[in-house]
Tab-separated table of C-alpha atoms in Angstrom:
chain	number	residue	atom	x	y	z
A	1	MET	CA	-8.531	-24.653	-2.777
A	2	THR	CA	-6.303	-26.955	-0.795
A	3	LYS	CA	-8.076	-28.254	2.261
A	4	ASP	CA	-5.616	-28.588	5.157
A	5	VAL	CA	-6.600	-29.959	8.541
A	6	ILE	CA	-4.203	-30.483	11.452
A	7	ALA	CA	-4.524	-32.729	14.495
A	8	LEU	CA	-2.634	-31.522	17.604
A	9	THR	CA	-2.356	-34.423	20.038
A	10	PRO	CA	-0.412	-35.097	23.258
A	11	LYS	CA	0.306	-38.673	22.146
A	12	MET	CA	2.016	-39.885	19.005
A	13	PRO	CA	-0.382	-41.242	16.362
A	14	ASP	CA	0.806	-44.820	15.853
A	15	ILE	CA	0.161	-46.763	12.671
A	16	HIS	CA	-3.062	-48.296	14.002
A	17	THR	CA	-4.504	-44.883	14.887
A	18	VAL	CA	-3.518	-43.470	11.507
A	19	LEU	CA	-5.172	-46.392	9.728
A	20	ALA	CA	-8.303	-45.904	11.830
A	21	GLY	CA	-8.337	-42.268	10.753
A	22	LEU	CA	-7.935	-43.234	7.109
A	23	LEU	CA	-11.073	-45.374	7.354
A	24	ALA	CA	-12.940	-42.057	7.261
A	25	GLY	CA	-13.590	-42.855	3.609
A	26	GLY	CA	-14.758	-46.406	4.228
A	27	PRO	CA	-12.935	-49.749	3.991
A	28	ASP	CA	-12.815	-49.987	0.185
A	29	LEU	CA	-10.248	-47.276	-0.413
A	30	GLY	CA	-6.584	-47.982	-1.050
A	31	ILE	CA	-3.503	-46.727	0.827
A	32	ASN	CA	-0.166	-45.741	-0.711
A	33	THR	CA	3.042	-44.348	0.757
A	34	LEU	CA	5.368	-41.694	-0.666
A	35	ALA	CA	8.740	-40.188	0.253
A	36	GLU	CA	10.026	-43.379	1.886
A	37	GLY	CA	6.944	-43.629	4.080
A	38	ALA	CA	6.902	-39.968	5.183
A	39	VAL	CA	3.552	-39.396	3.433
A	40	VAL	CA	0.558	-41.762	3.475
A	41	GLN	CA	-2.138	-41.372	0.815
A	42	LEU	CA	-5.750	-42.485	0.827
A	43	CYS	CA	-6.739	-43.364	-2.737
A	44	ALA	CA	-9.959	-44.085	-4.621
A	45	PRO	CA	-10.309	-47.575	-6.124
A	46	GLY	CA	-9.234	-46.115	-9.469
A	47	GLY	CA	-6.004	-44.830	-7.939
A	48	ARG	CA	-6.715	-41.100	-7.576
A	49	PRO	CA	-5.214	-39.688	-4.328
A	50	LEU	CA	-7.973	-38.343	-2.078
A	51	LEU	CA	-6.082	-37.467	1.095
A	52	SER	CA	-2.374	-37.146	1.918
A	53	VAL	CA	-1.141	-37.390	5.505
A	54	GLU	CA	2.336	-36.311	6.528
A	55	ALA	CA	4.290	-38.213	9.179
A	56	PRO	CA	3.485	-36.874	12.681
A	57	LEU	CA	5.915	-34.214	13.926
A	58	LEU	CA	6.807	-33.782	17.605
A	59	VAL	CA	6.782	-30.027	18.313
A	60	GLN	CA	8.931	-29.182	21.341
A	61	VAL	CA	9.133	-25.397	20.842
A	62	PRO	CA	6.686	-23.225	22.823
A	63	GLY	CA	4.455	-20.892	20.841
A	64	GLU	CA	4.726	-22.520	17.415
A	65	ALA	CA	1.061	-23.503	17.132
A	66	ALA	CA	-0.059	-19.985	18.076
A	67	ARG	CA	2.469	-18.396	15.700
A	68	LEU	CA	1.296	-20.410	12.707
A	69	LEU	CA	-2.365	-21.132	13.504
A	70	GLY	CA	-3.429	-18.197	15.702
A	71	ASN	CA	-3.914	-17.663	19.416
A	72	GLU	CA	-7.396	-19.154	19.384
A	73	VAL	CA	-6.101	-22.684	18.762
A	74	SER	CA	-6.071	-24.909	21.855
A	75	VAL	CA	-2.752	-26.735	22.263
A	76	PRO	CA	-1.999	-29.722	24.525
A	77	GLU	CA	0.238	-29.059	27.518
A	78	GLY	CA	3.968	-29.540	26.856
A	79	PRO	CA	5.355	-31.077	23.633
A	80	PHE	CA	2.671	-32.233	21.216
A	81	TRP	CA	2.322	-34.075	17.916
A	82	TRP	CA	1.424	-32.137	14.768
A	83	THR	CA	-0.224	-34.359	12.117
A	84	GLU	CA	-1.240	-32.559	8.940
A	85	ALA	CA	-3.720	-33.890	6.391
A	86	ARG	CA	-4.110	-32.379	2.927
A	87	ALA	CA	-7.210	-33.222	0.883
A	88	SER	CA	-7.363	-33.295	-2.890
A	89	THR	CA	-9.007	-30.268	-4.486
A	90	ALA	CA	-10.343	-32.498	-7.246
A	91	ILE	CA	-13.156	-33.987	-5.140
A	92	GLU	CA	-16.068	-32.433	-3.277
A	93	GLU	CA	-15.608	-34.685	-0.253
A	94	GLY	CA	-11.994	-33.646	0.366
A	95	GLU	CA	-12.587	-31.325	3.305
A	96	GLN	CA	-14.901	-33.826	5.018
A	97	LEU	CA	-12.305	-36.591	4.607
A	98	ALA	CA	-9.541	-34.453	6.114
A	99	GLY	CA	-11.787	-33.336	8.975
A	100	SER	CA	-12.834	-36.896	9.794
A	101	PHE	CA	-9.237	-38.122	9.735
A	102	ALA	CA	-8.059	-35.404	12.134
A	103	GLY	CA	-11.166	-35.691	14.285
A	104	ARG	CA	-10.614	-39.427	14.737
A	105	LEU	CA	-6.997	-38.868	15.804
A	106	ALA	CA	-8.079	-36.291	18.380
A	107	ALA	CA	-10.890	-38.530	19.625
A	108	VAL	CA	-8.510	-41.452	20.214
A	109	LEU	CA	-5.425	-39.572	21.442
A	110	GLY	CA	-6.904	-36.432	22.971
A	111	GLY	CA	-5.972	-32.973	21.768
A	112	THR	CA	-7.594	-30.658	19.261
A	113	VAL	CA	-8.102	-30.047	15.555
A	114	TRP	CA	-7.370	-26.988	13.434
A	115	PRO	CA	-9.550	-25.486	12.126
A	116	PRO	CA	-11.912	-26.494	14.958
A	117	GLN	CA	-15.043	-26.465	12.799
A	118	ALA	CA	-13.557	-29.095	10.485
A	119	ALA	CA	-13.391	-31.872	13.110
A	120	HIS	CA	-15.797	-34.819	13.060
A	121	THR	CA	-15.600	-38.618	13.119
A	122	HIS	CA	-18.181	-39.680	10.528
A	123	VAL	CA	-17.547	-41.946	7.561
A	124	VAL	CA	-17.623	-39.807	4.424
A	125	PRO	CA	-19.545	-41.476	1.578
A	126	LEU	CA	-17.980	-40.891	-1.818
A	127	THR	CA	-19.934	-40.124	-4.955
A	128	PRO	CA	-19.721	-42.703	-7.766
A	129	GLU	CA	-17.722	-40.183	-9.809
A	130	THR	CA	-15.123	-39.856	-7.049
A	131	ALA	CA	-14.913	-43.572	-6.314
A	132	THR	CA	-14.258	-44.473	-9.955
A	133	ALA	CA	-12.128	-41.502	-10.973
A	134	ALA	CA	-8.972	-42.275	-12.878
A	135	PRO	CA	-5.643	-41.427	-11.268
A	136	ALA	CA	-4.302	-37.938	-11.750
A	137	PRO	CA	-2.122	-37.809	-14.887
A	138	ASP	CA	0.774	-35.942	-13.280
A	139	ALA	CA	2.874	-37.293	-10.420
A	140	ALA	CA	2.855	-34.019	-8.509
A	141	PRO	CA	3.972	-33.600	-4.878
A	142	PRO	CA	1.060	-33.642	-2.388
A	143	ALA	CA	1.219	-29.847	-1.910
A	144	VAL	CA	0.747	-29.180	-5.645
A	145	ASP	CA	-2.744	-28.768	-7.133
A	146	VAL	CA	-1.844	-27.937	-10.750
A	147	LEU	CA	1.285	-29.108	-12.548
A	148	THR	CA	2.335	-27.796	-15.964
A	149	ASP	CA	5.569	-27.703	-17.901
A	150	LYS	CA	6.291	-24.264	-16.424
A	151	ALA	CA	4.782	-24.194	-12.944
A	152	ALA	CA	3.807	-26.179	-9.882
A	153	VAL	CA	0.776	-24.382	-8.454
A	154	ALA	CA	-0.361	-24.784	-4.853
A	155	ILE	CA	-3.802	-23.328	-4.087
A	156	GLN	CA	-4.201	-22.620	-0.366
A	157	ASP	CA	-6.731	-20.974	1.913
A	158	ARG	CA	-4.852	-20.684	5.192
A	159	PRO	CA	-4.531	-17.412	7.134
A	160	LEU	CA	-0.743	-17.861	7.247
A	161	ILE	CA	1.342	-19.777	4.698
A	162	ALA	CA	4.357	-21.304	6.435
A	163	MET	CA	7.316	-23.011	4.800
A	164	THR	CA	6.077	-26.457	5.792
A	165	SER	CA	7.785	-29.627	4.726
A	166	TRP	CA	4.977	-29.977	2.131
A	167	LEU	CA	5.935	-26.676	0.511
A	168	ALA	CA	9.668	-27.264	0.952
A	169	ASP	CA	9.308	-30.558	-0.924
A	170	ALA	CA	7.243	-28.869	-3.647
A	171	LEU	CA	9.884	-26.123	-3.989
A	172	ARG	CA	12.757	-28.620	-4.239
A	173	THR	CA	10.897	-30.680	-6.827
A	174	ALA	CA	9.888	-27.634	-8.870
A	175	THR	CA	13.435	-26.255	-8.827
A	176	ALA	CA	14.932	-29.599	-9.860
A	177	GLU	CA	12.463	-29.819	-12.758
A	178	ASP	CA	12.996	-26.174	-13.831
A	179	ARG	CA	9.473	-25.151	-12.836
A	180	ALA	CA	8.209	-22.169	-10.871
A	181	LEU	CA	6.469	-22.692	-7.553
A	182	GLN	CA	3.385	-20.459	-7.512
A	183	ILE	CA	1.200	-20.287	-4.392
A	184	VAL	CA	-2.345	-18.992	-4.905
A	185	THR	CA	-4.177	-17.545	-1.879
A	186	PRO	CA	-7.019	-15.132	-1.070
A	187	PRO	CA	-6.089	-11.515	-0.157
A	188	THR	CA	-6.601	-12.207	3.560
A	189	THR	CA	-3.607	-14.562	3.679
A	190	ARG	CA	-0.123	-13.652	4.912
A	191	LEU	CA	3.262	-15.367	4.560
A	192	THR	CA	5.873	-16.225	7.124
A	193	LEU	CA	9.338	-14.781	6.498
A	194	PRO	CA	10.811	-18.155	5.403
A	195	THR	CA	8.038	-18.531	2.823
A	196	ARG	CA	8.634	-15.001	1.524
A	197	THR	CA	12.342	-15.775	1.222
A	198	ALA	CA	11.592	-18.927	-0.770
A	199	LEU	CA	9.207	-17.144	-3.163
A	200	HIS	CA	11.072	-13.887	-3.598
A	201	GLY	CA	13.196	-14.961	-6.548
A	202	HIS	CA	11.913	-15.307	-10.120
A	203	PRO	CA	10.148	-17.379	-11.358
A	204	ASN	CA	8.433	-18.282	-8.070
A	205	ARG	CA	5.358	-16.237	-7.147
A	206	TRP	CA	2.801	-15.512	-4.474
A	207	VAL	CA	-0.414	-15.122	-6.468
A	208	ILE	CA	-3.321	-13.263	-4.842
A	209	GLN	CA	-6.772	-14.186	-6.130
A	210	ASP	CA	-8.854	-11.132	-5.297
A	211	PRO	CA	-12.561	-11.287	-6.205
A	212	ASP	CA	-12.608	-7.518	-6.853
A	213	HIS	CA	-9.158	-6.989	-8.395
A	214	GLY	CA	-8.310	-10.230	-10.192
A	215	TYR	CA	-4.896	-11.848	-9.830
A	216	TYR	CA	-1.788	-9.975	-8.680
A	217	ASP	CA	1.616	-10.750	-7.182
A	218	GLY	CA	1.494	-10.425	-3.401
A	219	LEU	CA	5.159	-9.361	-3.190
A	220	SER	CA	5.530	-7.016	-6.175
A	221	GLY	CA	1.943	-5.958	-6.921
A	222	SER	CA	2.186	-6.906	-10.614
A	223	GLN	CA	-1.162	-7.777	-12.148
A	224	LEU	CA	-1.118	-11.382	-13.350
A	225	HIS	CA	-2.936	-13.645	-15.737
A	226	TRP	CA	-2.707	-17.328	-16.604
A	227	GLN	CA	-0.760	-17.819	-19.835
A	228	ASP	CA	0.988	-20.871	-21.280
A	229	GLY	CA	0.800	-22.847	-18.052
A	230	ALA	CA	1.881	-20.235	-15.502
A	231	PHE	CA	0.844	-16.956	-13.893
A	232	THR	CA	2.681	-14.142	-15.697
A	233	PRO	CA	2.522	-10.315	-15.523
A	234	THR	CA	-0.158	-8.552	-17.542
A	235	ARG	CA	1.501	-6.051	-19.911
A	236	ASP	CA	0.161	-3.186	-21.997
A	237	GLU	CA	0.883	-2.580	-25.676
A	238	ASN	CA	4.285	-1.139	-24.745
A	239	GLY	CA	5.233	-4.236	-22.800
A	240	THR	CA	4.968	-2.484	-19.443
A	241	ALA	CA	3.663	-4.497	-16.506
A	242	SER	CA	0.849	-2.882	-14.538
A	243	THR	CA	0.475	-2.784	-10.756
A	244	ALA	CA	-2.760	-3.659	-8.991
A	245	LYS	CA	-4.363	-0.609	-7.389
A	246	VAL	CA	-5.087	-2.592	-4.241
A	247	PHE	CA	-1.338	-3.128	-3.775
A	248	ALA	CA	-0.904	0.047	-1.759
A	249	PRO	CA	0.957	0.720	1.492
A	250	ALA	CA	-1.034	0.435	4.691
A	251	PRO	CA	-0.962	3.283	7.241
A	252	ASP	CA	2.145	3.233	9.435
A	253	SER	CA	1.186	1.459	12.666
A	254	GLY	CA	4.462	2.325	14.360
A	255	GLU	CA	5.564	-1.326	14.380
A	256	ARG	CA	9.130	-2.003	13.280
A	257	GLN	CA	11.397	-4.872	12.291
A	258	LEU	CA	15.133	-4.903	13.005
A	259	ILE	CA	16.979	-6.960	10.382
A	260	LEU	CA	20.534	-8.271	10.562
A	261	SER	CA	22.036	-9.843	7.453
A	262	LEU	CA	25.416	-11.311	8.267
A	263	ARG	CA	27.951	-13.760	6.909
A	264	THR	CA	30.558	-15.720	8.817
A	265	ARG	CA	33.415	-17.924	7.629
A	266	HIS	CA	35.128	-20.701	9.598
A	267	PRO	CA	37.943	-23.170	8.957
A	268	ALA	CA	36.495	-26.573	8.083
A	269	ASP	CA	37.791	-28.624	11.011
A	270	GLN	CA	36.335	-31.366	13.181
A	271	ASP	CA	35.879	-29.080	16.191
A	272	LEU	CA	33.690	-26.549	14.383
A	273	ILE	CA	30.284	-25.941	15.957
A	274	LEU	CA	27.875	-24.004	13.754
A	275	GLY	CA	25.045	-21.739	14.833
A	276	ARG	CA	27.021	-19.946	17.522
A	277	ALA	CA	27.118	-16.645	15.634
A	278	LEU	CA	23.328	-16.686	15.415
A	279	GLU	CA	23.075	-17.642	19.076
A	280	THR	CA	25.373	-14.739	20.045
A	281	ALA	CA	23.316	-12.254	18.027
A	282	TRP	CA	20.094	-13.536	19.564
A	283	GLN	CA	21.535	-13.324	23.084
A	284	HIS	CA	22.800	-9.759	22.554
A	285	LEU	CA	19.500	-8.487	21.168
A	286	THR	CA	16.905	-10.391	23.224
A	287	GLY	CA	18.718	-11.603	26.355
A	288	THR	CA	18.033	-15.264	25.512
A	289	PRO	CA	19.234	-17.795	22.925
A	290	PRO	CA	16.881	-19.031	20.183
A	291	ALA	CA	14.067	-21.252	21.366
A	292	GLY	CA	14.171	-23.755	18.535
A	293	TRP	CA	15.362	-24.756	15.085
A	294	SER	CA	14.231	-26.944	12.198
A	295	THR	CA	14.457	-27.465	8.448
A	296	ALA	CA	10.827	-26.361	7.958
A	297	GLU	CA	7.854	-24.880	9.800
A	298	PRO	CA	6.559	-25.558	12.379
A	299	VAL	CA	9.941	-25.273	14.082
A	300	ASN	CA	9.957	-28.328	16.299
A	301	LEU	CA	13.400	-28.931	17.853
A	302	PRO	CA	14.805	-27.170	20.946
A	303	TRP	CA	17.816	-25.015	20.117
A	304	ASN	CA	20.976	-27.124	20.002
A	305	THR	CA	24.067	-26.029	18.068
A	306	ARG	CA	25.693	-29.480	18.157
A	307	GLN	CA	22.641	-31.185	16.619
A	308	LEU	CA	22.455	-28.422	14.024
A	309	THR	CA	26.118	-28.972	13.168
A	310	ASP	CA	25.662	-32.733	12.914
A	311	LEU	CA	22.851	-32.245	10.385
A	312	ALA	CA	24.986	-29.902	8.268
A	313	ARG	CA	27.855	-32.423	8.303
A	314	THR	CA	25.608	-35.228	7.074
A	315	ARG	CA	24.404	-33.066	4.178
A	316	ALA	CA	27.793	-31.693	3.123
A	317	PRO	CA	28.922	-30.859	0.505
A	318	GLN	CA	25.307	-29.910	-0.244
A	319	PRO	CA	24.170	-26.719	1.528
A	320	THR	CA	21.855	-26.821	4.541
A	321	TRP	CA	18.989	-24.338	5.017
A	322	LEU	CA	17.496	-23.933	8.493
A	323	ILE	CA	14.966	-21.845	10.423
A	324	ALA	CA	15.288	-20.648	14.024
A	325	VAL	CA	12.609	-18.985	16.190
A	326	GLY	CA	12.580	-17.133	19.476
A	327	HIS	CA	10.389	-17.270	22.550
A	328	PRO	CA	6.734	-16.198	22.199
A	329	ASP	CA	7.153	-12.931	24.143
A	330	ARG	CA	9.764	-11.561	21.693
A	331	PRO	CA	9.026	-12.143	17.993
A	332	ALA	CA	12.289	-13.202	16.392
A	333	LEU	CA	12.982	-15.458	13.430
A	334	ALA	CA	16.090	-16.323	11.438
A	335	THR	CA	17.033	-18.263	8.353
A	336	LEU	CA	20.476	-19.824	8.196
A	337	ARG	CA	22.205	-21.233	5.115
A	338	ILE	CA	25.355	-23.277	5.706
A	339	THR	CA	27.645	-23.788	2.711
A	340	ARG	CA	30.953	-25.594	2.243
A	341	THR	CA	33.273	-23.462	0.101
A	342	PRO	CA	36.966	-23.605	-0.861
A	343	ALA	CA	37.590	-20.992	1.862
A	344	GLY	CA	35.936	-23.049	4.605
A	345	VAL	CA	32.387	-23.195	5.971
A	346	GLU	CA	30.185	-20.139	5.509
A	347	GLU	CA	27.001	-19.181	7.335
A	348	ASP	CA	24.581	-16.741	5.695
A	349	ILE	CA	22.188	-15.529	8.377
A	350	THR	CA	19.179	-13.225	8.271
A	351	LEU	CA	17.797	-12.457	11.734
A	352	THR	CA	14.592	-10.407	12.040
A	353	LEU	CA	13.096	-9.098	15.294
A	354	GLY	CA	9.710	-7.414	15.744
A	355	TYR	CA	8.877	-4.370	17.886
A	356	ASP	CA	5.593	-2.660	18.761
A	357	LYS	CA	5.062	1.105	18.496
A	358	ASP	CA	5.819	1.434	22.225
A	359	GLU	CA	9.069	-0.587	21.976
A	360	THR	CA	12.486	0.610	20.871
A	361	ALA	CA	14.768	-1.482	18.705
A	362	PRO	CA	18.148	-1.947	20.476
A	363	LEU	CA	20.323	-0.084	17.972
A	364	ASP	CA	22.927	0.660	20.663
A	365	ALA	CA	23.572	-3.083	20.957
A	366	ILE	CA	24.640	-3.475	17.321
A	367	GLU	CA	28.239	-2.259	17.636
A	368	PRO	CA	29.067	-4.422	20.711
A	369	LEU	CA	27.468	-7.343	18.887
A	370	ALA	CA	29.613	-6.661	15.803
A	371	GLU	CA	32.723	-6.699	17.993
A	372	ALA	CA	31.725	-10.024	19.588
A	373	LEU	CA	30.970	-11.621	16.217
A	374	THR	CA	34.299	-10.445	14.854
A	375	ALA	CA	36.318	-11.662	17.824
A	376	GLN	CA	34.624	-15.031	18.303
A	377	HIS	CA	32.686	-16.104	15.229
A	378	GLY	CA	34.541	-15.167	12.041
A	379	LEU	CA	32.288	-12.316	10.932
A	380	THR	CA	32.834	-11.343	7.290
A	381	THR	CA	30.123	-8.711	6.805
A	382	MET	CA	26.983	-7.527	8.573
A	383	LEU	CA	24.298	-5.117	7.360
A	384	THR	CA	21.796	-3.889	9.951
A	385	SER	CA	18.575	-2.196	8.865
A	386	LEU	CA	15.198	-1.095	10.210
A	387	ARG	CA	11.839	-1.216	8.455
A	388	ALA	CA	8.196	-0.343	9.064
A	389	ALA	CA	6.546	-3.774	9.187
A	390	HIS	CA	4.500	-6.064	11.391
A	391	ARG	CA	5.800	-6.928	14.855
A	392	ASP	CA	4.574	-10.516	14.399
A	393	LEU	CA	6.935	-10.861	11.387
A	394	THR	CA	4.179	-11.855	8.957
A	395	VAL	CA	4.127	-10.603	5.362
A	396	PRO	CA	0.884	-9.068	4.007
A	397	PRO	CA	-0.050	-8.900	0.292
A	398	HIS	CA	0.446	-5.142	-0.025
A	399	PHE	CA	3.352	-2.771	-0.477
A	400	GLU	CA	5.814	-2.583	2.413
A	401	THR	CA	8.470	0.110	2.531
A	402	PRO	CA	12.006	-1.229	2.057
A	403	PRO	CA	14.288	-1.470	5.101
A	404	ILE	CA	16.579	1.491	5.790
A	405	PRO	CA	20.253	0.810	6.611
A	406	VAL	CA	21.503	1.486	10.129
A	407	SER	CA	25.091	0.210	10.001
A	408	PHE	CA	27.547	-1.871	8.019
A	409	THR	CA	30.359	-3.975	9.482
A	410	LEU	CA	33.433	-5.398	7.749
A	411	GLY	CA	35.191	-8.295	9.451
A	412	SER	CA	38.931	-8.194	9.999
A	413	ASP	CA	39.746	-10.509	7.065
A	414	ALA	CA	37.671	-8.341	4.711
A	415	VAL	CA	39.411	-5.211	5.997
A	416	SER	CA	42.792	-6.855	5.403
A	417	ASP	CA	41.827	-7.775	1.839
A	418	ILE	CA	40.664	-4.222	1.087
A	419	GLY	CA	43.449	-2.467	2.970
A	420	LEU	CA	42.952	-0.694	6.294
A	421	ALA	CA	44.009	2.759	5.063
A	422	HIS	CA	41.613	2.617	2.116
A	423	ALA	CA	38.720	1.285	4.209
A	424	LEU	CA	39.200	4.055	6.788
A	425	ARG	CA	38.853	6.823	4.187
A	426	PRO	CA	35.476	6.535	2.444
A	427	PRO	CA	34.510	9.591	0.315
A	428	LEU	CA	31.762	10.432	2.782
A	429	ASN	CA	31.207	12.023	6.132
A	430	LEU	CA	31.582	8.629	7.824
A	431	THR	CA	33.808	7.608	10.688
A	432	ALA	CA	34.492	3.892	11.034
A	433	ALA	CA	34.804	2.456	14.526
A	434	GLN	CA	37.734	0.041	14.775
A	435	LEU	CA	36.812	-3.177	16.561
A	436	GLY	CA	39.242	-5.689	18.012
A	437	PRO	CA	43.047	-5.695	17.816
A	438	ALA	CA	44.592	-2.551	16.352
A	439	ALA	CA	46.815	-4.625	14.052
A	440	GLU	CA	43.863	-6.510	12.501
A	441	PRO	CA	40.698	-4.548	13.249
A	442	ALA	CA	37.191	-4.942	11.967
A	443	LEU	CA	35.434	-1.743	10.881
A	444	HIS	CA	31.920	-0.689	11.878
A	445	TYR	CA	30.310	2.110	9.844
A	446	ARG	CA	27.367	3.893	11.488
A	447	LEU	CA	25.025	4.979	8.692
A	448	GLY	CA	21.926	6.338	10.444
A	449	ASP	CA	19.023	5.548	12.723
A	450	GLY	CA	16.836	3.762	10.191
A	451	THR	CA	14.550	6.713	9.432
A	452	ASP	CA	16.101	8.378	6.352
A	453	PRO	CA	15.756	6.481	3.027
A	454	ARG	CA	18.680	8.509	1.623
A	455	THR	CA	20.927	6.281	3.730
A	456	TRP	CA	20.749	3.781	0.847
A	457	ASP	CA	22.758	6.236	-1.248
A	458	THR	CA	25.331	6.467	1.530
A	459	LEU	CA	25.622	2.690	1.702
A	460	GLN	CA	25.957	2.416	-2.078
A	461	GLN	CA	28.765	4.973	-2.157
A	462	LEU	CA	30.504	3.205	0.711
A	463	THR	CA	30.360	-0.213	-0.929
A	464	GLN	CA	31.579	1.206	-4.251
A	465	HIS	CA	34.523	2.788	-2.463
A	466	LEU	CA	35.378	-0.470	-0.685
A	467	LYS	CA	35.398	-2.322	-4.016
A	468	GLN	CA	37.958	0.095	-5.480
A	469	THR	CA	41.005	-1.631	-4.043
């Protein structure tokens, strides 16, 4: 499996320190750079990559190391540098090379290494087979262990799989080359919400390698097997896919997740500042703005809507996908997709907040929030739902009950397009609250309290009615 080791240091690893770390394999190995210098590779004399090191990342957001690596990891005080090394799975010495590289950085700069038991500073002697191995035949991204015509497969053994820049690069490359990204992990691994979002659509997969139950999809439960260069569902003689028995719901712990899926639309002018709708939602529901944002995990930049907007402008007309996180005491995470359309600039936001069994999700705050988003931030639609799931917002490889709708909001422009009279008279026992000016109101439909799955039928009937204009 992929051998990842991370150095967490209070000082930035400069080029001399990085080179000293790369001498973990001795002075006879070669060094290459990829991605315009963002990745440095240590290579055997024959050219095979042995170790890939990503450019150091300054993490300025509190709680990110604990969120992604666990509370037991020791983190330097204040902002720190995150330097990740990924060893090749093709050589036996890979883990020792990664551990020596990270251990040398920590020894020179201070700080710690994750996982702690991997750290050392010894030179790692290579076997003759490793030293003379031919280069890998496929030019795969550093995160990819197996590359076929159909799939880019990353084999990982981390407790939590985050949407790191390694994986984001592998996903972009796989998508551009019409391949599936398939991540293989043991059954003890979980995903972060951004990683689940990235893998949720076909043909991408989270593949669980269970010693007792074989391979199965960690999001759908489908039993899998390797066929024609990719993991595919195992089907019976009737063509029906089977579900792994181990993919069963866990007992309800009482933990809940509140999920807001909302879309905003703004005129594309020079004064537009993006991210303010998300900031408003965060403030209404937690009492504070987001703590940080980034294009990958770990989230490293302090929350700043102007910097976020500047990044989106530089990428336009291509869309921009971002992650935002909250403060450590209140689990909250959002993904934000910014898209330039003929109608203006649209933000598609999914904000998820976690609550323990002794905490109550702030459902009473949803309607005032909907009114604020409509009045100030161009809200088009918002669906609010509640689900039984982990407070820490991680995704386990077993069945999780779907979220249950709580409310649905139509922005004033959407109401105008549908027609106010029609939108106010759904064929249900629903009363829509009118938000904002009476002449151009938004409508907020209260559907339930997030406990009755039959609310999905109510939402479906409502949306079908609203489409019949």
